[in-house]
């Protein structure tokens, strides 16, 4: 069994996985309610909450699965990127455990956790990964397309400013919807019409043909429109669902604009095409987005892999799973350090 620990942001999570990727336990203590009054994550509160929840969760994971410490062969912990104080709680805890038990510790890049997460199943062994796949990672802190070949990850693009989840959250906050805003915008927008003329939100592109994302322009334009039309959750009026649907559509549209560009570039390169296209991260829980990527897969005759909803947001199962992909990097626990930024 391998133990996973995740404390990079506002979820404390502990998981136990078998070597074939079967998830025996994946416990998540979410701090959303603690941060909600502040409209975003407060780092100091996050660290304290992790400290309170980490060890009780560990005990529960072992109890729930009837596992003894002797069954744990290695520990995988998120070492970054994330809030440094929050990461340190998980890393220090994992170091103490691994050192005390005399087992190896593997530091995991949080994004690699998300990248492999679509191959985890709710029950049973993990889905075998193809030799090459793309993954569109869409979360609160990141928006990037990755090319994964033989387990080696290459970043194809990134956001030059805001991440997609952050854009959902900031605009939601402006129009008076509670944190985190992504799911709120999705549910408000469910009954709205997409009217690109009424709420014009163009997809930004770079002059240098860069494939990077950029969400700050869409954010600013959406806030301008909300102000102009007096759109606010506290006010009645039919404009809110329409606004949310259009705004969400604009964010999603940009993902597909870049994915199409990436796909075209790879086809023109003459290389073997990726066998699958995956999506991961908190925003991958969005129902409209999930439907769109499935359609995209049908149109391009490529298998689409979406994580189970529990593996979209931050969780330790994906961290333990990434640890299983990196057995060669299992290390002496004393050598592992937390880093708020990686690369
Ligand atoms: O992966 P995650 O839990 O944390 C990071 O590593 O960033 O992602 C959290 C983000 C938040 O911005 C949240 O608003 C967004 O995921 N999110 C959604 C949905 N559910 C969560 N965005 C759009 N639609 C959703 N249904
Ligand atoms: Zn994440």
Short mmCIF file of C-alpha atoms and ligand atoms in Angstrom, two decimals:
data_model
loop_
_atom_site.label_atom_id
_atom_site.label_comp_id
_atom_site.label_asym_id
_atom_site.label_seq_id
_atom_site.Cartn_x
_atom_site.Cartn_y
_atom_site.Cartn_z
CA UNK A 1 0.00 0.00 0.00
CA UNK A 2 1.16 3.54 -0.71
CA UNK A 3 0.06 6.51 1.38
CA UNK A 4 -0.71 9.87 -0.27
CA UNK A 5 -0.82 13.25 1.48
CA UNK A 6 -2.08 16.50 -0.05
CA UNK A 7 -2.08 19.87 1.76
CA UNK A 8 -1.17 22.40 -0.95
CA UNK A 9 -4.22 24.62 -0.74
CA UNK A 10 -7.56 24.41 1.07
CA UNK A 11 -8.16 20.65 1.17
CA UNK A 12 -6.45 18.31 3.61
CA UNK A 13 -6.44 14.87 2.06
CA UNK A 14 -5.05 11.44 2.85
CA UNK A 15 -5.29 8.36 0.62
CA UNK A 16 -4.26 4.71 0.62
CA UNK A 17 -3.71 3.03 -2.75
CA UNK A 18 -2.74 -0.45 -3.75
CA UNK A 19 0.10 -0.87 -6.24
CA UNK A 20 -2.31 -1.35 -9.16
CA UNK A 21 -3.91 2.03 -8.41
CA UNK A 22 -6.94 0.70 -6.54
CA UNK A 23 -8.06 3.44 -4.18
CA UNK A 24 -8.75 1.92 -0.77
CA UNK A 25 -9.26 5.25 1.00
CA UNK A 26 -9.40 8.87 -0.15
CA UNK A 27 -10.42 11.17 2.69
CA UNK A 28 -10.81 14.91 2.10
CA UNK A 29 -11.37 17.58 4.74
CA UNK A 30 -12.45 20.67 2.82
CA UNK A 31 -11.87 24.08 4.36
CA UNK A 32 -14.19 25.93 1.99
CA UNK A 33 -16.57 26.98 4.78
CA UNK A 34 -13.69 28.42 6.82
CA UNK A 35 -12.48 30.59 3.94
CA UNK A 36 -15.87 31.57 2.52
CA UNK A 37 -16.35 34.70 4.71
CA UNK A 38 -13.14 36.08 3.17
CA UNK A 39 -14.11 35.32 -0.45
CA UNK A 40 -10.92 33.31 -1.05
CA UNK A 41 -8.28 31.17 0.64
CA UNK A 42 -6.51 32.78 3.64
CA UNK A 43 -3.06 31.10 3.80
CA UNK A 44 -2.63 31.32 7.58
CA UNK A 45 -6.03 29.73 8.21
CA UNK A 46 -5.22 27.00 5.65
CA UNK A 47 -2.00 25.97 7.45
CA UNK A 48 -3.71 25.80 10.83
CA UNK A 49 -6.57 23.73 9.44
CA UNK A 50 -4.17 21.27 7.81
CA UNK A 51 -2.36 20.87 11.11
CA UNK A 52 -5.63 20.10 12.85
CA UNK A 53 -6.94 17.63 10.29
CA UNK A 54 -3.93 15.74 8.95
CA UNK A 55 -3.33 13.22 11.74
CA UNK A 56 -6.99 12.45 12.50
CA UNK A 57 -7.47 11.76 8.76
CA UNK A 58 -4.45 9.43 8.72
CA UNK A 59 -5.79 7.45 11.65
CA UNK A 60 -9.21 7.24 10.02
CA UNK A 61 -7.80 6.05 6.68
CA UNK A 62 -5.96 3.21 8.43
CA UNK A 63 -8.95 2.31 10.61
CA UNK A 64 -11.47 2.41 7.74
CA UNK A 65 -9.38 0.05 5.63
CA UNK A 66 -8.01 -2.16 8.41
CA UNK A 67 -4.48 -1.21 7.39
CA UNK A 68 -1.56 -1.28 9.78
CA UNK A 69 1.47 1.00 9.48
CA UNK A 70 3.51 -2.08 8.51
CA UNK A 71 1.46 -2.39 5.31
CA UNK A 72 2.56 1.05 4.13
CA UNK A 73 5.51 0.74 1.74
CA UNK A 74 6.01 4.36 0.80
CA UNK A 75 4.62 7.85 1.22
CA UNK A 76 3.87 10.34 -1.58
CA UNK A 77 3.38 13.96 -0.60
CA UNK A 78 2.59 17.14 -2.54
CA UNK A 79 5.81 19.16 -2.34
CA UNK A 80 4.59 22.08 -4.50
CA UNK A 81 3.41 24.27 -6.06
CA UNK A 82 1.03 25.73 -3.49
CA UNK A 83 0.85 27.83 -0.35
CA UNK A 84 4.17 27.34 1.39
CA UNK A 85 2.78 27.19 4.93
CA UNK A 86 0.15 24.68 3.83
CA UNK A 87 2.65 22.52 1.94
CA UNK A 88 5.00 22.46 4.92
CA UNK A 89 2.39 20.82 7.12
CA UNK A 90 2.01 17.90 4.70
CA UNK A 91 5.71 17.61 3.90
CA UNK A 92 6.86 17.74 7.52
CA UNK A 93 4.18 15.24 8.51
CA UNK A 94 5.11 12.90 5.66
CA UNK A 95 8.82 13.18 6.46
CA UNK A 96 8.22 12.28 10.09
CA UNK A 97 6.06 9.31 9.14
CA UNK A 98 8.38 7.94 6.47
CA UNK A 99 11.49 8.43 8.58
CA UNK A 100 9.86 6.86 11.62
CA UNK A 101 8.64 3.88 9.60
CA UNK A 102 11.91 3.55 7.67
CA UNK A 103 10.16 3.76 4.28
CA UNK A 104 10.81 5.99 1.25
CA UNK A 105 9.13 9.33 0.60
CA UNK A 106 8.43 10.68 -2.89
CA UNK A 107 7.83 14.40 -3.43
CA UNK A 108 5.05 15.02 -5.95
CA UNK A 109 4.41 18.03 -8.12
CA UNK A 110 0.73 18.83 -7.50
CA UNK A 111 0.16 19.27 -11.26
CA UNK A 112 1.47 15.79 -11.98
CA UNK A 113 -1.12 14.59 -9.51
CA UNK A 114 -3.84 16.23 -11.61
CA UNK A 115 -2.25 15.02 -14.87
CA UNK A 116 -2.56 11.31 -14.03
CA UNK A 117 -5.88 11.63 -12.15
CA UNK A 118 -8.17 10.77 -15.11
CA UNK A 119 -6.78 7.21 -15.04
CA UNK A 120 -7.92 6.53 -11.48
CA UNK A 121 -11.19 4.71 -11.06
CA UNK A 122 -13.78 4.96 -8.31
CA UNK A 123 -13.27 1.29 -7.67
CA UNK A 124 -10.80 -1.22 -8.99
CA UNK A 125 -7.38 -0.89 -10.59
CA UNK A 126 -6.37 2.21 -12.54
CA UNK A 127 -6.99 2.42 -16.30
CA UNK A 128 -3.78 1.67 -18.24
CA UNK A 129 -2.26 4.85 -19.64
CA UNK A 130 -1.54 5.07 -23.36
CA UNK A 131 1.99 5.75 -24.62
CA UNK A 132 1.03 9.32 -25.43
CA UNK A 133 -1.85 11.49 -24.23
CA UNK A 134 -2.66 15.19 -23.85
CA UNK A 135 -4.10 16.61 -20.67
CA UNK A 136 -5.87 19.96 -20.39
CA UNK A 137 -5.41 20.91 -16.72
CA UNK A 138 -7.94 23.48 -15.57
CA UNK A 139 -7.91 24.48 -11.92
CA UNK A 140 -7.98 27.43 -9.55
CA UNK A 141 -4.28 28.08 -10.00
CA UNK A 142 -3.41 26.58 -13.39
CA UNK A 143 -4.51 26.35 -17.00
CA UNK A 144 -2.16 24.38 -19.21
CA UNK A 145 -2.11 21.70 -21.85
CA UNK A 146 0.41 18.92 -21.21
CA UNK A 147 1.84 16.32 -23.54
CA UNK A 148 2.52 13.07 -21.67
CA UNK A 149 4.77 10.54 -23.40
CA UNK A 150 5.88 7.39 -21.64
CA UNK A 151 5.05 9.07 -18.32
CA UNK A 152 7.24 12.11 -19.17
CA UNK A 153 5.34 15.37 -18.96
CA UNK A 154 5.95 18.37 -21.26
CA UNK A 155 4.03 21.63 -20.83
CA UNK A 156 2.73 22.85 -24.21
CA UNK A 157 1.21 26.11 -23.02
CA UNK A 158 0.21 27.97 -19.88
CA UNK A 159 -1.77 30.99 -18.87
CA UNK A 160 0.01 34.32 -19.11
CA UNK A 161 -2.15 35.82 -16.39
CA UNK A 162 -5.19 34.40 -14.55
CA UNK A 163 -6.08 30.71 -14.42
CA UNK A 164 -9.51 29.65 -15.65
CA UNK A 165 -10.80 28.68 -12.16
CA UNK A 166 -9.49 31.94 -10.72
CA UNK A 167 -11.40 33.83 -13.45
CA UNK A 168 -14.62 31.97 -12.56
CA UNK A 169 -14.02 32.81 -8.89
CA UNK A 170 -13.18 36.50 -9.35
CA UNK A 171 -16.12 37.30 -11.62
CA UNK A 172 -18.46 35.29 -9.37
CA UNK A 173 -17.26 37.31 -6.39
CA UNK A 174 -17.88 40.57 -8.26
CA UNK A 175 -21.48 39.61 -9.02
CA UNK A 176 -22.09 38.54 -5.42
CA UNK A 177 -21.92 34.74 -5.74
CA UNK A 178 -20.25 32.81 -2.88
CA UNK A 179 -16.75 31.28 -3.04
CA UNK A 180 -15.77 29.14 -4.92
CA UNK A 181 -17.50 30.74 -7.87
CA UNK A 182 -17.05 28.08 -10.59
CA UNK A 183 -19.86 25.75 -9.50
CA UNK A 184 -22.09 28.77 -8.75
CA UNK A 185 -21.65 30.21 -12.23
CA UNK A 186 -22.36 26.79 -13.70
CA UNK A 187 -25.60 26.36 -11.80
CA UNK A 188 -26.80 29.96 -12.40
CA UNK A 189 -25.97 29.63 -16.08
CA UNK A 190 -27.84 26.37 -16.52
CA UNK A 191 -31.03 28.22 -17.48
CA UNK A 192 -29.37 31.03 -19.37
CA UNK A 193 -29.04 31.66 -23.08
CA UNK A 194 -25.71 32.22 -24.75
CA UNK A 195 -25.96 35.58 -26.48
CA UNK A 196 -22.62 36.68 -27.82
CA UNK A 197 -24.03 39.98 -29.09
CA UNK A 198 -25.62 41.03 -25.85
CA UNK A 199 -22.59 40.14 -23.73
CA UNK A 200 -19.66 40.36 -26.13
CA UNK A 201 -16.73 38.39 -24.68
CA UNK A 202 -14.26 37.64 -27.46
CA UNK A 203 -11.63 34.87 -27.28
CA UNK A 204 -8.22 36.58 -26.94
CA UNK A 205 -5.37 35.52 -29.22
CA UNK A 206 -1.73 36.53 -29.24
CA UNK A 207 -0.13 38.29 -32.23
CA UNK A 208 2.93 36.02 -32.03
CA UNK A 209 0.69 32.93 -32.56
CA UNK A 210 1.57 31.72 -29.09
CA UNK A 211 -0.68 28.93 -27.82
CA UNK A 212 -0.79 30.41 -24.32
CA UNK A 213 -4.02 31.13 -22.52
CA UNK A 214 -4.97 34.56 -21.24
CA UNK A 215 -7.98 35.09 -19.03
CA UNK A 216 -7.47 38.56 -17.55
CA UNK A 217 -9.04 40.29 -20.58
CA UNK A 218 -12.18 38.15 -20.36
CA UNK A 219 -12.31 38.83 -16.63
CA UNK A 220 -12.08 42.60 -17.12
CA UNK A 221 -14.65 42.58 -19.94
CA UNK A 222 -17.07 40.46 -17.87
CA UNK A 223 -16.76 42.78 -14.88
CA UNK A 224 -17.33 45.80 -17.15
CA UNK A 225 -20.50 44.20 -18.57
CA UNK A 226 -21.76 43.21 -15.12
CA UNK A 227 -21.34 46.79 -13.97
CA UNK A 228 -22.96 48.21 -17.11
CA UNK A 229 -26.02 45.91 -16.93
CA UNK A 230 -26.28 45.97 -13.14
CA UNK A 231 -25.88 42.17 -12.91
CA UNK A 232 -25.77 41.01 -9.31
CA UNK A 233 -26.91 37.89 -7.45
CA UNK A 234 -28.81 40.00 -4.90
CA UNK A 235 -30.95 41.68 -7.56
CA UNK A 236 -33.68 39.92 -9.47
CA UNK A 237 -33.72 40.11 -13.19
CA UNK A 238 -33.39 37.59 -15.95
CA UNK A 239 -29.93 38.81 -16.94
CA UNK A 240 -27.99 36.76 -14.34
CA UNK A 241 -28.45 33.29 -15.92
CA UNK A 242 -27.76 34.71 -19.41
CA UNK A 243 -24.66 36.47 -18.18
CA UNK A 244 -23.34 33.35 -16.39
CA UNK A 245 -23.97 31.10 -19.40
CA UNK A 246 -22.25 33.51 -21.78
CA UNK A 247 -19.30 34.10 -19.48
CA UNK A 248 -18.78 30.36 -18.89
CA UNK A 249 -19.03 29.74 -22.62
CA UNK A 250 -16.33 32.33 -23.34
CA UNK A 251 -13.94 30.70 -20.86
CA UNK A 252 -14.57 27.25 -22.34
CA UNK A 253 -14.32 28.54 -25.92
CA UNK A 254 -10.74 29.64 -25.32
CA UNK A 255 -9.79 26.15 -24.08
CA UNK A 256 -10.98 24.62 -27.33
CA UNK A 257 -9.40 27.34 -29.44
CA UNK A 258 -5.99 26.41 -27.98
CA UNK A 259 -6.66 22.65 -27.94
CA UNK A 260 -7.51 22.83 -31.65
CA UNK A 261 -4.31 24.76 -32.34
CA UNK A 262 -2.24 22.21 -30.39
CA UNK A 263 -3.94 19.34 -32.22
CA UNK A 264 -3.27 20.92 -35.62
CA UNK A 265 0.39 21.51 -34.77
CA UNK A 266 0.88 17.90 -33.70
CA UNK A 267 -0.87 16.58 -36.83
CA UNK A 268 1.35 18.76 -39.01
CA UNK A 269 4.49 17.57 -37.21
CA UNK A 270 4.09 14.07 -38.64
CA UNK A 271 4.52 12.53 -35.16
CA UNK A 272 2.27 9.78 -33.85
CA UNK A 273 -0.93 11.38 -32.61
CA UNK A 274 -1.76 11.17 -28.90
CA UNK A 275 -4.05 8.20 -28.33
CA UNK A 276 -6.19 10.00 -25.76
CA UNK A 277 -7.08 13.50 -24.61
CA UNK A 278 -7.69 13.98 -20.91
CA UNK A 279 -8.87 16.83 -18.75
CA UNK A 280 -8.23 17.38 -15.04
CA UNK A 281 -8.42 19.86 -12.16
CA UNK A 282 -11.28 21.47 -10.26
CA UNK A 283 -12.85 23.06 -13.35
CA UNK A 284 -13.03 19.62 -15.02
CA UNK A 285 -16.03 19.01 -12.74
CA UNK A 286 -17.98 21.49 -14.89
CA UNK A 287 -20.79 19.62 -16.67
CA UNK A 288 -20.89 21.88 -19.74
CA UNK A 289 -17.14 21.52 -20.20
CA UNK A 290 -17.30 17.73 -19.78
CA UNK A 291 -19.97 17.53 -22.45
CA UNK A 292 -17.98 19.76 -24.80
CA UNK A 293 -14.78 17.71 -24.54
CA UNK A 294 -16.69 14.47 -25.09
CA UNK A 295 -18.11 15.99 -28.27
CA UNK A 296 -14.65 17.17 -29.28
CA UNK A 297 -13.37 13.62 -28.82
CA UNK A 298 -16.15 12.23 -31.04
CA UNK A 299 -15.38 14.78 -33.74
CA UNK A 300 -11.65 14.01 -33.63
CA UNK A 301 -12.02 10.24 -33.19
CA UNK A 302 -9.98 10.23 -30.03
CA UNK A 303 -10.74 8.74 -26.60
CA UNK A 304 -11.50 11.34 -23.96
CA UNK A 305 -10.59 10.62 -20.31
CA UNK A 306 -12.31 12.61 -17.61
CA UNK A 307 -11.57 12.18 -13.91
CA UNK A 308 -14.34 11.01 -11.60
CA UNK A 309 -15.76 14.10 -9.87
CA UNK A 310 -14.02 13.18 -6.59
CA UNK A 311 -10.67 13.27 -8.37
CA UNK A 312 -11.23 16.65 -10.09
CA UNK A 313 -10.63 18.81 -7.04
CA UNK A 314 -7.59 18.43 -4.84
CA UNK A 315 -7.24 14.95 -3.35
CA UNK A 316 -4.52 12.65 -2.07
CA UNK A 317 -5.48 9.65 -4.24
CA UNK A 318 -4.02 11.42 -7.28
CA UNK A 319 -0.85 12.23 -5.31
CA UNK A 320 -0.36 8.60 -4.26
CA UNK A 321 -1.07 7.53 -7.85
CA UNK A 322 1.57 9.94 -9.20
CA UNK A 323 3.92 8.43 -6.60
CA UNK A 324 3.30 4.99 -8.11
CA UNK A 325 4.37 6.33 -11.53
CA UNK A 326 7.65 7.55 -10.01
CA UNK A 327 9.01 4.62 -8.08
CA UNK A 328 12.50 5.41 -9.32
CA UNK A 329 12.31 8.76 -7.51
CA UNK A 330 11.43 7.34 -4.11
CA UNK A 331 13.87 9.08 -1.83
CA UNK A 332 15.33 9.46 1.62
CA UNK A 333 12.64 11.40 3.55
CA UNK A 334 15.20 13.86 4.90
CA UNK A 335 16.00 15.09 1.38
CA UNK A 336 12.46 16.23 0.52
CA UNK A 337 11.59 19.94 0.70
CA UNK A 338 8.43 21.95 0.06
CA UNK A 339 8.51 24.57 -2.71
CA UNK A 340 5.74 27.09 -3.29
CA UNK A 341 6.79 27.47 -6.94
CA UNK A 342 8.13 24.80 -9.22
CA UNK A 343 9.91 25.68 -12.50
O1 LIG B 1 -8.10 21.80 -8.60
P1 LIG B 1 -8.76 22.67 -7.61
O2 LIG B 1 -9.60 22.03 -6.53
O3 LIG B 1 -7.71 23.55 -6.86
C1 LIG B 1 -6.54 23.99 -7.44
O4 LIG B 1 -5.54 23.21 -7.48
O5 LIG B 1 -6.56 25.14 -7.93
O6 LIG B 1 -9.66 23.73 -8.42
C2 LIG B 1 -10.48 24.67 -7.78
C3 LIG B 1 -11.15 25.53 -8.84
C4 LIG B 1 -11.89 26.74 -8.29
O7 LIG B 1 -11.49 27.87 -9.01
C5 LIG B 1 -13.37 26.41 -8.56
O8 LIG B 1 -14.17 27.54 -8.79
C6 LIG B 1 -13.26 25.56 -9.80
O9 LIG B 1 -12.12 24.75 -9.58
N1 LIG B 1 -14.46 24.71 -10.02
C7 LIG B 1 -15.31 24.86 -11.05
C8 LIG B 1 -16.34 23.91 -10.87
N2 LIG B 1 -16.06 23.19 -9.73
C9 LIG B 1 -14.90 23.70 -9.23
N3 LIG B 1 -15.31 25.72 -12.08
C10 LIG B 1 -16.32 25.63 -12.96
N4 LIG B 1 -17.35 24.77 -12.85
C11 LIG B 1 -17.40 23.88 -11.84
N5 LIG B 1 -18.41 23.02 -11.73
ZN1 LIG B 2 -5.27 21.32 -7.68
#
